[in-house]
Structures are given as structure tokens and as C-alpha cells.
C-alpha positions as protocol buffer text, in pm:
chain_id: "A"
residue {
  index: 1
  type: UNK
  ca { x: 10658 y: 10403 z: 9492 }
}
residue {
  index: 2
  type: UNK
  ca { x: 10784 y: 10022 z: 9551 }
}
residue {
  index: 3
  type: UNK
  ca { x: 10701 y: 9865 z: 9897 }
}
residue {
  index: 4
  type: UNK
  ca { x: 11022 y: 9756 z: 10084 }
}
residue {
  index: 5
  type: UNK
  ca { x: 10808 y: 9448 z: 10137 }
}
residue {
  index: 6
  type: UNK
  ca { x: 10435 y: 9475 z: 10050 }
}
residue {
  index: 7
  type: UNK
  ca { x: 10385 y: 9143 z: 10290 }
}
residue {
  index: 8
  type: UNK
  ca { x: 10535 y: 9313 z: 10611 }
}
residue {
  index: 9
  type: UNK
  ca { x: 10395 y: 9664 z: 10522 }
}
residue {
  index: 10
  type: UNK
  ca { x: 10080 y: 9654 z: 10397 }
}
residue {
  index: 11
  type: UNK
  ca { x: 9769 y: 9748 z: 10639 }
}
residue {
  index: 12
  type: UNK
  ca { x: 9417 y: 9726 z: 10553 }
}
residue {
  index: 13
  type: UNK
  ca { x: 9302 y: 10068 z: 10431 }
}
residue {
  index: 14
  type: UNK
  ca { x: 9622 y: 10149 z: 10318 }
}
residue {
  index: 15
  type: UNK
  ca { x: 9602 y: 10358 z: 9959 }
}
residue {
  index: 16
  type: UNK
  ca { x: 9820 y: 10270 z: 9708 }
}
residue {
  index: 17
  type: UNK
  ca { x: 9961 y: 10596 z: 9483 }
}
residue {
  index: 18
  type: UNK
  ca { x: 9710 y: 10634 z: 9252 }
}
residue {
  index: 19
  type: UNK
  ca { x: 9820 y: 10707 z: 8853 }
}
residue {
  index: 20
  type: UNK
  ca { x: 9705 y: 10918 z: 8617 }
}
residue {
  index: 21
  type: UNK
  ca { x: 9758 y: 10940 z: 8214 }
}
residue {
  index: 22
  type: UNK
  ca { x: 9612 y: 11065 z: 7964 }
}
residue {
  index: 23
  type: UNK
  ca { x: 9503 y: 10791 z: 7731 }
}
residue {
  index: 24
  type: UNK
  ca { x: 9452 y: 10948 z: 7308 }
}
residue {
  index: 25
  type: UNK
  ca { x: 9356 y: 10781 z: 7090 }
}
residue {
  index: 26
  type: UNK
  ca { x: 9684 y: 10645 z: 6980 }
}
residue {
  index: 27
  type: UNK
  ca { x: 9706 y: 10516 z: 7258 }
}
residue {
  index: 28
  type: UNK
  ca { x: 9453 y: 10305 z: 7223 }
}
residue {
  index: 29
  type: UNK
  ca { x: 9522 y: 10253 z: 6818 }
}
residue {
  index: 30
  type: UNK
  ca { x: 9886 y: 10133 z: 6974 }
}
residue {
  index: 31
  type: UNK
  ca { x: 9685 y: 9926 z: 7230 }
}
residue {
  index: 32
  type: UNK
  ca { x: 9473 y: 9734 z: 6960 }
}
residue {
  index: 33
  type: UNK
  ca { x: 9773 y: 9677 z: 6724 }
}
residue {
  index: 34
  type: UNK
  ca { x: 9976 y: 9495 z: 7058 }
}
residue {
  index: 35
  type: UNK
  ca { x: 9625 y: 9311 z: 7133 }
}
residue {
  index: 36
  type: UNK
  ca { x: 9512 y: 9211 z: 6812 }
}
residue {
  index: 37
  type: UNK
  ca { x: 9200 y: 9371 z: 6865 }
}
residue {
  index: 38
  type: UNK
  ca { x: 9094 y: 9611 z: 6585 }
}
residue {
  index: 39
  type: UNK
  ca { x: 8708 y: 9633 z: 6652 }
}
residue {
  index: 40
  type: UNK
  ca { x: 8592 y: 10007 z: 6488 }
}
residue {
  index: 41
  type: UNK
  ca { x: 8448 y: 10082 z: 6828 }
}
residue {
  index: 42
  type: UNK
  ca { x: 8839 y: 10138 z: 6942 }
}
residue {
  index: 43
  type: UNK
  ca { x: 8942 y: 10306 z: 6648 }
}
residue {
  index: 44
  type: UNK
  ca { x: 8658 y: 10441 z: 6402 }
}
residue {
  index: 45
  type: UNK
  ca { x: 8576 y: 10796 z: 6582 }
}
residue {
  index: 46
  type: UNK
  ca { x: 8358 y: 10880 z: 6281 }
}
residue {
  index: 47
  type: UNK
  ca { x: 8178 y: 10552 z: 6318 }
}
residue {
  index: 48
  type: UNK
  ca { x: 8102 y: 10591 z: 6666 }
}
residue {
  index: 49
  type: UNK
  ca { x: 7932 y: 10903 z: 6624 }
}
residue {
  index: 50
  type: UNK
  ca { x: 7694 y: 10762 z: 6393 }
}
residue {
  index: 51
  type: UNK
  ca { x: 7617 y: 10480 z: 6689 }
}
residue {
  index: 52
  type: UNK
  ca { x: 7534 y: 10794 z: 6899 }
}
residue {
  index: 53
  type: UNK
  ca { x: 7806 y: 10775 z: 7087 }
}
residue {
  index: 54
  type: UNK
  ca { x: 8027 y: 11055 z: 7168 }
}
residue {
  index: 55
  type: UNK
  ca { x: 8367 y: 10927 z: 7100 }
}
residue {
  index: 56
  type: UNK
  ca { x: 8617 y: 10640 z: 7054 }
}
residue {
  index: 57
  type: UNK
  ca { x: 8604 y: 10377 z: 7320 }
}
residue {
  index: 58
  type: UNK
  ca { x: 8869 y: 10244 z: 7518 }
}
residue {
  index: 59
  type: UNK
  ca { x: 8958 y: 9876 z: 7534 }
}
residue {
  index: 60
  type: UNK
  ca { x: 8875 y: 9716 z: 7918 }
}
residue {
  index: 61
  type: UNK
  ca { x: 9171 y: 9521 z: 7920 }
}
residue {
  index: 62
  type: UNK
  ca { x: 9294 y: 9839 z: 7865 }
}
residue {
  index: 63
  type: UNK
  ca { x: 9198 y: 10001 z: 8142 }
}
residue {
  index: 64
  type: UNK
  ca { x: 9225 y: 9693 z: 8355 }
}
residue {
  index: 65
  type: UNK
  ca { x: 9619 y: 9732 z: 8277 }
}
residue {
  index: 66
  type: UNK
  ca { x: 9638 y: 10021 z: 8440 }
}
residue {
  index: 67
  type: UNK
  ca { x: 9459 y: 9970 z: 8735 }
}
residue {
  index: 68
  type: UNK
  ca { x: 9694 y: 9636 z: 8755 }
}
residue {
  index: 69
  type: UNK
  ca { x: 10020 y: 9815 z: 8706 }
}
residue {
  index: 70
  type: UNK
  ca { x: 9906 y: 10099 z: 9045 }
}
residue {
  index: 71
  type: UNK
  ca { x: 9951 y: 9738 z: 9217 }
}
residue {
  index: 72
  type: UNK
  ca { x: 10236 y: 9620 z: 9052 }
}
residue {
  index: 73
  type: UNK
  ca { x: 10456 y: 10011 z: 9055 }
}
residue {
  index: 74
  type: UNK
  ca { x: 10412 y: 9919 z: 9467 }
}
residue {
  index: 75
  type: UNK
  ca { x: 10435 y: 9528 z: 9483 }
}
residue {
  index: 76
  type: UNK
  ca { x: 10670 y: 9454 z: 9111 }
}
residue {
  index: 77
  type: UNK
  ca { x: 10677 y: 9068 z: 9067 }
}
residue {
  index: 78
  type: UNK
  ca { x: 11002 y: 9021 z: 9272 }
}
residue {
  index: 79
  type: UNK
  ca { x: 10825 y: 9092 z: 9582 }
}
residue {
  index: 80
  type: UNK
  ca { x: 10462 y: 8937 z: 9469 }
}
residue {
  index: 81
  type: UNK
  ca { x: 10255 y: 8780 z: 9229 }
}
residue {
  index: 82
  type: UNK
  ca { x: 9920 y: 8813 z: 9147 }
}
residue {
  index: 83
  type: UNK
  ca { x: 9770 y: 8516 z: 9207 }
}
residue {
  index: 84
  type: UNK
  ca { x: 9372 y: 8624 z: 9127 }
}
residue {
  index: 85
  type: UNK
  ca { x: 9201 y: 8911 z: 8974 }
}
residue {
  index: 86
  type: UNK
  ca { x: 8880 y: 9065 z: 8871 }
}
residue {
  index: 87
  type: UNK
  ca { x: 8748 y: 9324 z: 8740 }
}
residue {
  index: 88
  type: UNK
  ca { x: 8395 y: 9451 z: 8629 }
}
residue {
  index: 89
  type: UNK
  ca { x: 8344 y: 9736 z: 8405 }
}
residue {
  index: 90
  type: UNK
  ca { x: 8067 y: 10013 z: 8484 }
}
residue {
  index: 91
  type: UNK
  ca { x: 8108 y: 10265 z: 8206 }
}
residue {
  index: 92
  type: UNK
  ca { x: 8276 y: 10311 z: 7891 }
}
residue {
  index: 93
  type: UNK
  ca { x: 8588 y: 10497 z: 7876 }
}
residue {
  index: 94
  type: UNK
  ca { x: 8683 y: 10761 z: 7651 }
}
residue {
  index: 95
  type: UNK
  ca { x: 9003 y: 10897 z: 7496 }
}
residue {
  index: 96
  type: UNK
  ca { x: 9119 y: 11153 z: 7826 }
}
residue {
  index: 97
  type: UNK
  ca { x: 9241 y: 11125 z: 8160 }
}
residue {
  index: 98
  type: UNK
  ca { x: 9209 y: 10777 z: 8296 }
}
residue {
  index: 99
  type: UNK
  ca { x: 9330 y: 10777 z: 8688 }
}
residue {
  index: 100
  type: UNK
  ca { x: 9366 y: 10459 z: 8886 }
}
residue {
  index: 101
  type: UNK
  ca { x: 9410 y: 10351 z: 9241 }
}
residue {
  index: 102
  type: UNK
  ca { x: 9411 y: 10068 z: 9511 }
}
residue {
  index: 103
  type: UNK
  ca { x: 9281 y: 9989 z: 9827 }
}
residue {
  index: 104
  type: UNK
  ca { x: 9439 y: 9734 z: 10070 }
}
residue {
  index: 105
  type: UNK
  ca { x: 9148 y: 9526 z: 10194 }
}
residue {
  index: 106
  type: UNK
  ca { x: 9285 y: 9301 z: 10371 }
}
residue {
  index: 107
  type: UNK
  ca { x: 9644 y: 9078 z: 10546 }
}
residue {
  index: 108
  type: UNK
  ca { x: 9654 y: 8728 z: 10625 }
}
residue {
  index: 109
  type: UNK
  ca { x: 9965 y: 8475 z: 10593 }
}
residue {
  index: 110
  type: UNK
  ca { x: 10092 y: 8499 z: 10278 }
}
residue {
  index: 111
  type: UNK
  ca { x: 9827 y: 8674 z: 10134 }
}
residue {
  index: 112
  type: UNK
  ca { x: 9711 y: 9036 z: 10022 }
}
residue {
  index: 113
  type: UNK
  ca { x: 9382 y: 9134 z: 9924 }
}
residue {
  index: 114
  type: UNK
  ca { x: 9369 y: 9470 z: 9724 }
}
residue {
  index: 115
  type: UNK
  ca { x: 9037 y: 9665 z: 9555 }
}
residue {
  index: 116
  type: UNK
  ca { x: 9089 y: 9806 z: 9211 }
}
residue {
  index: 117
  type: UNK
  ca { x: 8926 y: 10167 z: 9033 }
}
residue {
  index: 118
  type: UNK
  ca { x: 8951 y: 10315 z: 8751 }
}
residue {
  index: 119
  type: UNK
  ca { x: 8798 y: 10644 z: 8701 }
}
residue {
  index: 120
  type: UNK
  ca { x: 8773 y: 10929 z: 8464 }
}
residue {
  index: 121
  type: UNK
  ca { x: 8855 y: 11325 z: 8494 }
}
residue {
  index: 122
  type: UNK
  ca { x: 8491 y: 11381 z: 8597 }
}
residue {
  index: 123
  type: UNK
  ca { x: 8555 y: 11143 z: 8867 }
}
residue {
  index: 124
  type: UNK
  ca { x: 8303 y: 10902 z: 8702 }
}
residue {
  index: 125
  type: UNK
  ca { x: 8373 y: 10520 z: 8788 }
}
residue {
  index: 126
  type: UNK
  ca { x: 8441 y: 10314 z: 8510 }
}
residue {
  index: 127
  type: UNK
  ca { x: 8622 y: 10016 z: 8655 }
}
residue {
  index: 128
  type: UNK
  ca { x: 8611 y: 9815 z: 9002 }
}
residue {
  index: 129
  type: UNK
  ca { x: 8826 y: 9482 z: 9019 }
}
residue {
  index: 130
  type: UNK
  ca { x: 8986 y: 9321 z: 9304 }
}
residue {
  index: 131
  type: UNK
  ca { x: 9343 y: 9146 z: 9281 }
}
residue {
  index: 132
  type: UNK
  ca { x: 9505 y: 8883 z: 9528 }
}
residue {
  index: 133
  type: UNK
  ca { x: 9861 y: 8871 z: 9604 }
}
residue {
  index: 134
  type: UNK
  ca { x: 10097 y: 8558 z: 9717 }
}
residue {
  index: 135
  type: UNK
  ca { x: 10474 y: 8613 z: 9784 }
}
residue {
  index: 136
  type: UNK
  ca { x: 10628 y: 8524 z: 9496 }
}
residue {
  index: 137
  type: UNK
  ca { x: 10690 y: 8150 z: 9396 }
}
């Protein structure tokens, strides 16, 4: 759901749509091919389990993507530009339903202030990041 205009609509508190997919793991075989990054822990399921983990784990940038594109689907670059991010990663993720959201945090001139998540189907947070945006240039 696209603002009209995110600078003359947006309200702290305001929720942006939150998204859900299902990330497999082509996905994230797909996801290391476009990145260049073919570490085993991405790709090497077998391998994993023998590190005691339980499966495959997702790439952060990965998962930062997402949470990015919840505020890009309602502010796309014509209308703003993200002029700083970060994010912090709590948890691994595994191959399943990754959802995503944003929080408006705050409005000033010219400026939107938005927090990131990112978690998964058990409602587990794996991501928080924050994002500023400027009208665009």
C-alpha cells in the first residue's frame, strides 16, 4: 500500500502493512548466488546439523531487505529516500515464514523516522533496525 505522500501522511505510531513470505531455502541459495556470498552456513543443511544447529541459516542482509522493502512498498523512491539505516540482528533465521513491519517514530521537516522488525512464525524477534527518510533529492 503506497502513501499518497509519506511526508504529509505519516503520524508517529502509524504501522506500516507488515509482509510476510515464506523464505526456502532457494531462496536463500538464489540470495547467495545475487550476493556473492556462498558461506556453507547459508547453504550446507547437512553441515549445519553437524554444528548443532537445527537448520540452514538465513543471510541478515537478507532479512534486512525485507524489512527495508515494508518501508519502501509504502514510501517507493519517487516519494523518499532513505537517507540512514540500521539494523541489529537478535537471532538467527531459519528457512520459514519471515514477517516484517514498521513503526513511524517520528515527523519533523523533511524528515521521517521509522523502526524496523523482523520476526519469525513463532513470533520470535530476529531483527530490529531503524531507517530515516528525506524527500527525495
Amino acid at each position: 500500500m503506497t502513501s499518497q505522500n509519506p511526508f504529509a501522511d505519516a503520524a508517529a505510531g502509524f504501522e506500516l502493512p507488515e509482509i510476510a513470505l515464506e523464505v526456502d531455502r532457494l531462496a536463500l541459495v538464489k540470495y547467495a548466488g545475487a550476493a556473492d556470498d556462498y558461506v556453507r552456513q547459508h547453504w550446507d543443511h547437512p553441515f549445519m546439523i553437524e554444528q548443532g544447529y537445527p537448520d540452514v541459516i538465513g543471510h541478515g542482509w537478507l532479512s534486512f531487505a525485507h524489512m527495508c522493502r515494508v518501508v519502501t512498498d509504502w514510501a517507493p523512491p519517487a516519494q523518499a529516500t532513505i537517507a540512514r539505516y540500521a539494523v541489529r540482528y537478535h537471532r538467527p533465521f531459519h528457512p520459514g515464514v519471515l514477517t516484517c513491519g514498521a513503526t513511524v517514530d517520528s515527523v519533523g521537516p523533511g524528515r521521517i523516522d521509522l523502526s524496523l522488525w523482523a520476526r519469525a512464525a513463532d513470533g520470535t524477534v530476529l531483527a530490529t533496525g531503524s531507517v530515516s527518510l528525506t524527500p527525495p533529492a
